PDB file of C-alpha atoms in Angstrom:
ATOM      1  CA  MET A   1      16.109   3.394  17.750  1.00  0.00           C
ATOM      2  CA  THR A   2      17.928   0.407  18.558  1.00  0.00           C
ATOM      3  CA  THR A   3      19.072   2.199  21.786  1.00  0.00           C
ATOM      4  CA  MET A   4      15.235   2.097  22.355  1.00  0.00           C
ATOM      5  CA  ARG A   5      14.701  -1.517  21.272  1.00  0.00           C
ATOM      6  CA  ARG A   6      17.520  -2.590  23.520  1.00  0.00           C
ATOM      7  CA  TRP A   7      15.897  -0.631  26.230  1.00  0.00           C
ATOM      8  CA  ALA A   8      12.444  -2.152  25.728  1.00  0.00           C
ATOM      9  CA  THR A   9      13.922  -5.748  25.567  1.00  0.00           C
ATOM     10  CA  THR A  10      15.485  -5.230  28.814  1.00  0.00           C
ATOM     11  CA  LEU A  11      13.141  -3.281  30.947  1.00  0.00           C
ATOM     12  CA  ILE A  12      10.076  -5.297  30.079  1.00  0.00           C
ATOM     13  CA  PRO A  13      11.302  -8.631  31.607  1.00  0.00           C
ATOM     14  CA  ALA A  14      12.803  -6.773  34.426  1.00  0.00           C
ATOM     15  CA  VAL A  15       9.408  -5.204  35.059  1.00  0.00           C
ATOM     16  CA  VAL A  16       7.596  -8.778  34.993  1.00  0.00           C
ATOM     17  CA  LEU A  17      10.523 -10.484  37.115  1.00  0.00           C
ATOM     18  CA  VAL A  18       9.816  -7.894  39.795  1.00  0.00           C
ATOM     19  CA  GLY A  19       6.627  -8.045  39.517  1.00  0.00           C
ATOM     20  CA  ALA A  20       6.413 -11.817  39.845  1.00  0.00           C
ATOM     21  CA  LEU A  21       9.020 -11.637  42.693  1.00  0.00           C
ATOM     22  CA  ALA A  22       6.828  -9.236  44.729  1.00  0.00           C
ATOM     23  CA  GLY A  23       3.794 -11.476  44.122  1.00  0.00           C
ATOM     24  CA  CYS A  24       5.508 -14.269  45.549  1.00  0.00           C
ATOM     25  CA  SER A  25       7.089 -12.764  48.472  1.00  0.00           C
ATOM     26  CA  GLY A  26       6.037 -12.726  52.072  1.00  0.00           C
ATOM     27  CA  SER A  27       3.809 -15.161  53.705  1.00  0.00           C
ATOM     28  CA  SER A  28       1.232 -16.556  51.563  1.00  0.00           C
ATOM     29  CA  GLY A  29      -0.713 -18.184  54.514  1.00  0.00           C
ATOM     30  CA  GLY A  30      -1.377 -21.398  52.171  1.00  0.00           C
ATOM     31  CA  ALA A  31      -3.098 -18.977  49.272  1.00  0.00           C
ATOM     32  CA  GLU A  32      -1.854 -19.417  46.169  1.00  0.00           C
ATOM     33  CA  PRO A  33       0.951 -17.047  45.333  1.00  0.00           C
ATOM     34  CA  THR A  34      -0.123 -14.394  42.738  1.00  0.00           C
ATOM     35  CA  THR A  35       2.337 -12.727  39.785  1.00  0.00           C
ATOM     36  CA  SER A  36       1.429  -9.758  37.769  1.00  0.00           C
ATOM     37  CA  SER A  37       2.673  -8.630  34.567  1.00  0.00           C
ATOM     38  CA  ILE A  38       2.805  -4.947  32.711  1.00  0.00           C
ATOM     39  CA  ALA A  39       2.160  -4.715  29.330  1.00  0.00           C
ATOM     40  CA  VAL A  40       4.329  -1.788  27.752  1.00  0.00           C
ATOM     41  CA  ASP A  41       2.536  -0.341  24.385  1.00  0.00           C
ATOM     42  CA  PHE A  42       5.376   1.342  22.636  1.00  0.00           C
ATOM     43  CA  ASP A  43       4.940   3.860  19.963  1.00  0.00           C
ATOM     44  CA  VAL A  44       7.995   5.309  18.045  1.00  0.00           C
ATOM     45  CA  THR A  45       5.804   8.667  16.614  1.00  0.00           C
ATOM     46  CA  THR A  46       4.875   9.152  20.450  1.00  0.00           C
ATOM     47  CA  THR A  47       8.743  10.145  21.302  1.00  0.00           C
ATOM     48  CA  LEU A  48       9.081  13.022  19.197  1.00  0.00           C
ATOM     49  CA  PRO A  49       8.215  16.415  20.912  1.00  0.00           C
ATOM     50  CA  PRO A  50       5.085  18.178  19.659  1.00  0.00           C
ATOM     51  CA  GLU A  51       7.581  20.828  18.141  1.00  0.00           C
ATOM     52  CA  GLU A  52       9.623  18.213  16.390  1.00  0.00           C
ATOM     53  CA  LEU A  53       6.449  16.534  14.988  1.00  0.00           C
ATOM     54  CA  ALA A  54       5.269  19.955  13.732  1.00  0.00           C
ATOM     55  CA  VAL A  55       8.395  20.642  11.865  1.00  0.00           C
ATOM     56  CA  VAL A  56       8.126  17.214  10.083  1.00  0.00           C
ATOM     57  CA  ALA A  57       4.841  17.820   9.289  1.00  0.00           C
ATOM     58  CA  GLU A  58       5.660  21.117   7.616  1.00  0.00           C
ATOM     59  CA  CYS A  59       8.595  19.926   5.701  1.00  0.00           C
ATOM     60  CA  ASP A  60       6.347  17.037   4.543  1.00  0.00           C
ATOM     61  CA  ALA A  61       3.904  19.530   2.954  1.00  0.00           C
ATOM     62  CA  LYS A  62       6.771  21.547   1.889  1.00  0.00           C
ATOM     63  CA  ILE A  63       8.066  18.795   0.124  1.00  0.00           C
ATOM     64  CA  ARG A  64       5.281  17.272  -1.454  1.00  0.00           C
ATOM     65  CA  ALA A  65       4.407  20.871  -2.997  1.00  0.00           C
ATOM     66  CA  ALA A  66       8.285  21.268  -4.286  1.00  0.00           C
ATOM     67  CA  THR A  67       8.433  17.615  -5.698  1.00  0.00           C
ATOM     68  CA  SER A  68       7.978  18.440  -9.336  1.00  0.00           C
ATOM     69  CA  ASP A  69      10.777  21.360  -8.863  1.00  0.00           C
ATOM     70  CA  LEU A  70      13.159  19.162  -6.836  1.00  0.00           C
ATOM     71  CA  ALA A  71      12.771  16.228  -9.580  1.00  0.00           C
ATOM     72  CA  THR A  72      13.173  18.940 -12.486  1.00  0.00           C
ATOM     73  CA  THR A  73      16.685  20.167 -10.570  1.00  0.00           C
ATOM     74  CA  ALA A  74      17.813  16.638 -10.270  1.00  0.00           C
ATOM     75  CA  PHE A  75      17.070  15.888 -13.980  1.00  0.00           C
ATOM     76  CA  PRO A  76      17.388  19.111 -15.710  1.00  0.00           C
ATOM     77  CA  GLU A  77      17.608  17.360 -19.306  1.00  0.00           C
ATOM     78  CA  SER A  78      14.410  15.664 -18.683  1.00  0.00           C
ATOM     79  CA  SER A  79      12.021  18.626 -18.788  1.00  0.00           C
ATOM     80  CA  ASP A  80       9.144  16.869 -20.585  1.00  0.00           C
ATOM     81  CA  VAL A  81       9.184  14.239 -17.934  1.00  0.00           C
ATOM     82  CA  GLN A  82       6.241  14.835 -14.958  1.00  0.00           C
ATOM     83  CA  TRP A  83       7.391  13.339 -12.104  1.00  0.00           C
ATOM     84  CA  GLU A  84       4.579  11.520 -10.006  1.00  0.00           C
ATOM     85  CA  LEU A  85       5.192  11.213  -6.432  1.00  0.00           C
ATOM     86  CA  ILE A  86       5.095   7.958  -4.642  1.00  0.00           C
ATOM     87  CA  ASP A  87       6.144   8.373  -1.159  1.00  0.00           C
ATOM     88  CA  VAL A  88       7.835  10.752   1.067  1.00  0.00           C
ATOM     89  CA  VAL A  89       9.277   9.513   4.263  1.00  0.00           C
ATOM     90  CA  THR A  90      10.476  12.576   6.382  1.00  0.00           C
ATOM     91  CA  GLU A  91      12.163  12.670   9.552  1.00  0.00           C
ATOM     92  CA  VAL A  92      13.553  15.726  11.335  1.00  0.00           C
ATOM     93  CA  GLY A  93      15.738  17.384   8.922  1.00  0.00           C
ATOM     94  CA  LEU A  94      16.035  14.858   5.967  1.00  0.00           C
ATOM     95  CA  SER A  95      13.555  13.403   3.933  1.00  0.00           C
ATOM     96  CA  PHE A  96      13.328  10.653   1.005  1.00  0.00           C
ATOM     97  CA  VAL A  97      11.166  11.351  -1.855  1.00  0.00           C
ATOM     98  CA  GLU A  98      10.251   8.406  -3.881  1.00  0.00           C
ATOM     99  CA  VAL A  99       9.206   9.582  -7.543  1.00  0.00           C
ATOM    100  CA  GLU A 100       8.471   7.741 -10.616  1.00  0.00           C
ATOM    101  CA  PRO A 101       9.132   9.623 -14.657  1.00  0.00           C
ATOM    102  CA  VAL A 102       6.100   9.765 -16.432  1.00  0.00           C
ATOM    103  CA  PRO A 103       6.333   8.646 -19.461  1.00  0.00           C
ATOM    104  CA  ALA A 104       9.826   6.331 -18.123  1.00  0.00           C
ATOM    105  CA  ASP A 105      13.093   7.968 -18.963  1.00  0.00           C
ATOM    106  CA  GLY A 106      14.359   4.357 -20.066  1.00  0.00           C
ATOM    107  CA  ARG A 107      17.213   4.776 -17.139  1.00  0.00           C
ATOM    108  CA  TYR A 108      15.569   3.526 -13.950  1.00  0.00           C
ATOM    109  CA  PRO A 109      11.886   3.194 -12.845  1.00  0.00           C
ATOM    110  CA  ARG A 110      12.080   5.220 -10.080  1.00  0.00           C
ATOM    111  CA  TYR A 111      14.391   7.375  -7.807  1.00  0.00           C
ATOM    112  CA  ARG A 112      14.490   8.754  -4.428  1.00  0.00           C
ATOM    113  CA  LEU A 113      15.285  12.371  -4.014  1.00  0.00           C
ATOM    114  CA  VAL A 114      16.958  12.968  -0.728  1.00  0.00           C
ATOM    115  CA  VAL A 115      16.106  16.440   0.654  1.00  0.00           C
ATOM    116  CA  GLU A 116      17.184  18.865   3.563  1.00  0.00           C
ATOM    117  CA  CYS A 117      14.327  20.265   4.960  1.00  0.00           C
ATOM    118  CA  HIS A 118      13.941  22.472   8.163  1.00  0.00           C
ATOM    119  CA  ALA A 119      11.042  24.859   9.041  1.00  0.00           C
ATOM    120  CA  ALA A 120      12.483  28.004   8.303  1.00  0.00           C
ATOM    121  CA  ASN A 121      13.581  27.055   4.720  1.00  0.00           C
ATOM    122  CA  GLU A 122      13.103  25.579   1.696  1.00  0.00           C
ATOM    123  CA  PRO A 123      13.913  21.949   0.807  1.00  0.00           C
ATOM    124  CA  VAL A 124      17.524  21.482  -0.561  1.00  0.00           C
ATOM    125  CA  LEU A 125      18.358  18.629  -2.843  1.00  0.00           C
ATOM    126  CA  TYR A 126      21.304  16.512  -1.442  1.00  0.00           C
ATOM    127  CA  GLY A 127      21.287  13.581  -3.799  1.00  0.00           C
ATOM    128  CA  VAL A 128      19.305  10.678  -5.844  1.00  0.00           C
ATOM    129  CA  TYR A 129      19.257   7.207  -5.462  1.00  0.00           C
ATOM    130  CA  ALA A 130      18.047   5.016  -8.181  1.00  0.00           C
ATOM    131  CA  PHE A 131      16.291   1.700  -8.203  1.00  0.00           C
ATOM    132  CA  ALA A 132      17.344  -1.166 -10.021  1.00  0.00           C
ATOM    133  CA  ASP A 133      17.368  -5.078  -9.336  1.00  0.00           C
ATOM    134  CA  GLU A 134      15.599  -4.393  -5.909  1.00  0.00           C
ATOM    135  CA  ILE A 135      18.171  -2.106  -4.385  1.00  0.00           C
ATOM    136  CA  TRP A 136      18.465   1.698  -4.186  1.00  0.00           C
ATOM    137  CA  THR A 137      21.648   2.684  -5.424  1.00  0.00           C
ATOM    138  CA  LEU A 138      23.629   6.175  -4.606  1.00  0.00           C
ATOM    139  CA  TRP A 139      23.020   7.608  -8.634  1.00  0.00           C
ATOM    140  CA  MET A 140      24.353  11.270  -7.779  1.00  0.00           C
ATOM    141  CA  THR A 141      24.841  14.195  -5.461  1.00  0.00           C
ATOM    142  CA  THR A 142      24.636  17.819  -5.338  1.00  0.00           C
ATOM    143  CA  ASP A 143      27.138  20.226  -4.168  1.00  0.00           C
ATOM    144  CA  GLU A 144      24.703  21.145  -1.504  1.00  0.00           C
ATOM    145  CA  LEU A 145      25.549  17.945   0.230  1.00  0.00           C
ATOM    146  CA  GLY A 146      28.738  19.242   1.897  1.00  0.00           C
ATOM    147  CA  ASP A 147      29.951  17.272   4.582  1.00  0.00           C
ATOM    148  CA  VAL A 148      27.015  14.913   4.842  1.00  0.00           C
ATOM    149  CA  GLU A 149      27.584  11.502   3.896  1.00  0.00           C
ATOM    150  CA  LEU A 150      24.998   9.229   2.091  1.00  0.00           C
ATOM    151  CA  PRO A 151      25.378   5.395   2.145  1.00  0.00           C
ATOM    152  CA  GLN A 152      26.057   3.647  -1.560  1.00  0.00           C
ATOM    153  CA  LEU A 153      22.836   1.612  -1.067  1.00  0.00           C
ATOM    154  CA  LEU A 154      19.586   1.913   0.920  1.00  0.00           C
ATOM    155  CA  GLY A 155      17.906  -1.232   2.264  1.00  0.00           C
TER     156      GLY A 155
END
């Protein structure tokens, strides 16, 4: 995404400058020089091809349906806890599933489950972040994580 932002930051002023120079070039015959500007509307969600958008939607649905099972896998000692789904942020292949234990488990108010999801497979739990003092801290990982590296803190 940083590359796209840099591209948009350099392209838009360049297009406006070229348009302004084109409007001011040549003989004006005493007329006011004209300038033009181009407004570029940038929407990140349109950058994914349709097949990837379909994968994201399918994974999002699978994860929402499996949230309770994923949380139970992460917290097997809390079998009497119900897990309230707060939010799901799904990208291609990786999702963050925010859950809240009901009743509160006394440790942390919320957790984020890190889940791998691909269209052909069931969601796989990679790890859990715990929320405390306005910071998400890596609380645990599973053996399924493999070579994937998760940051210690989430912003």
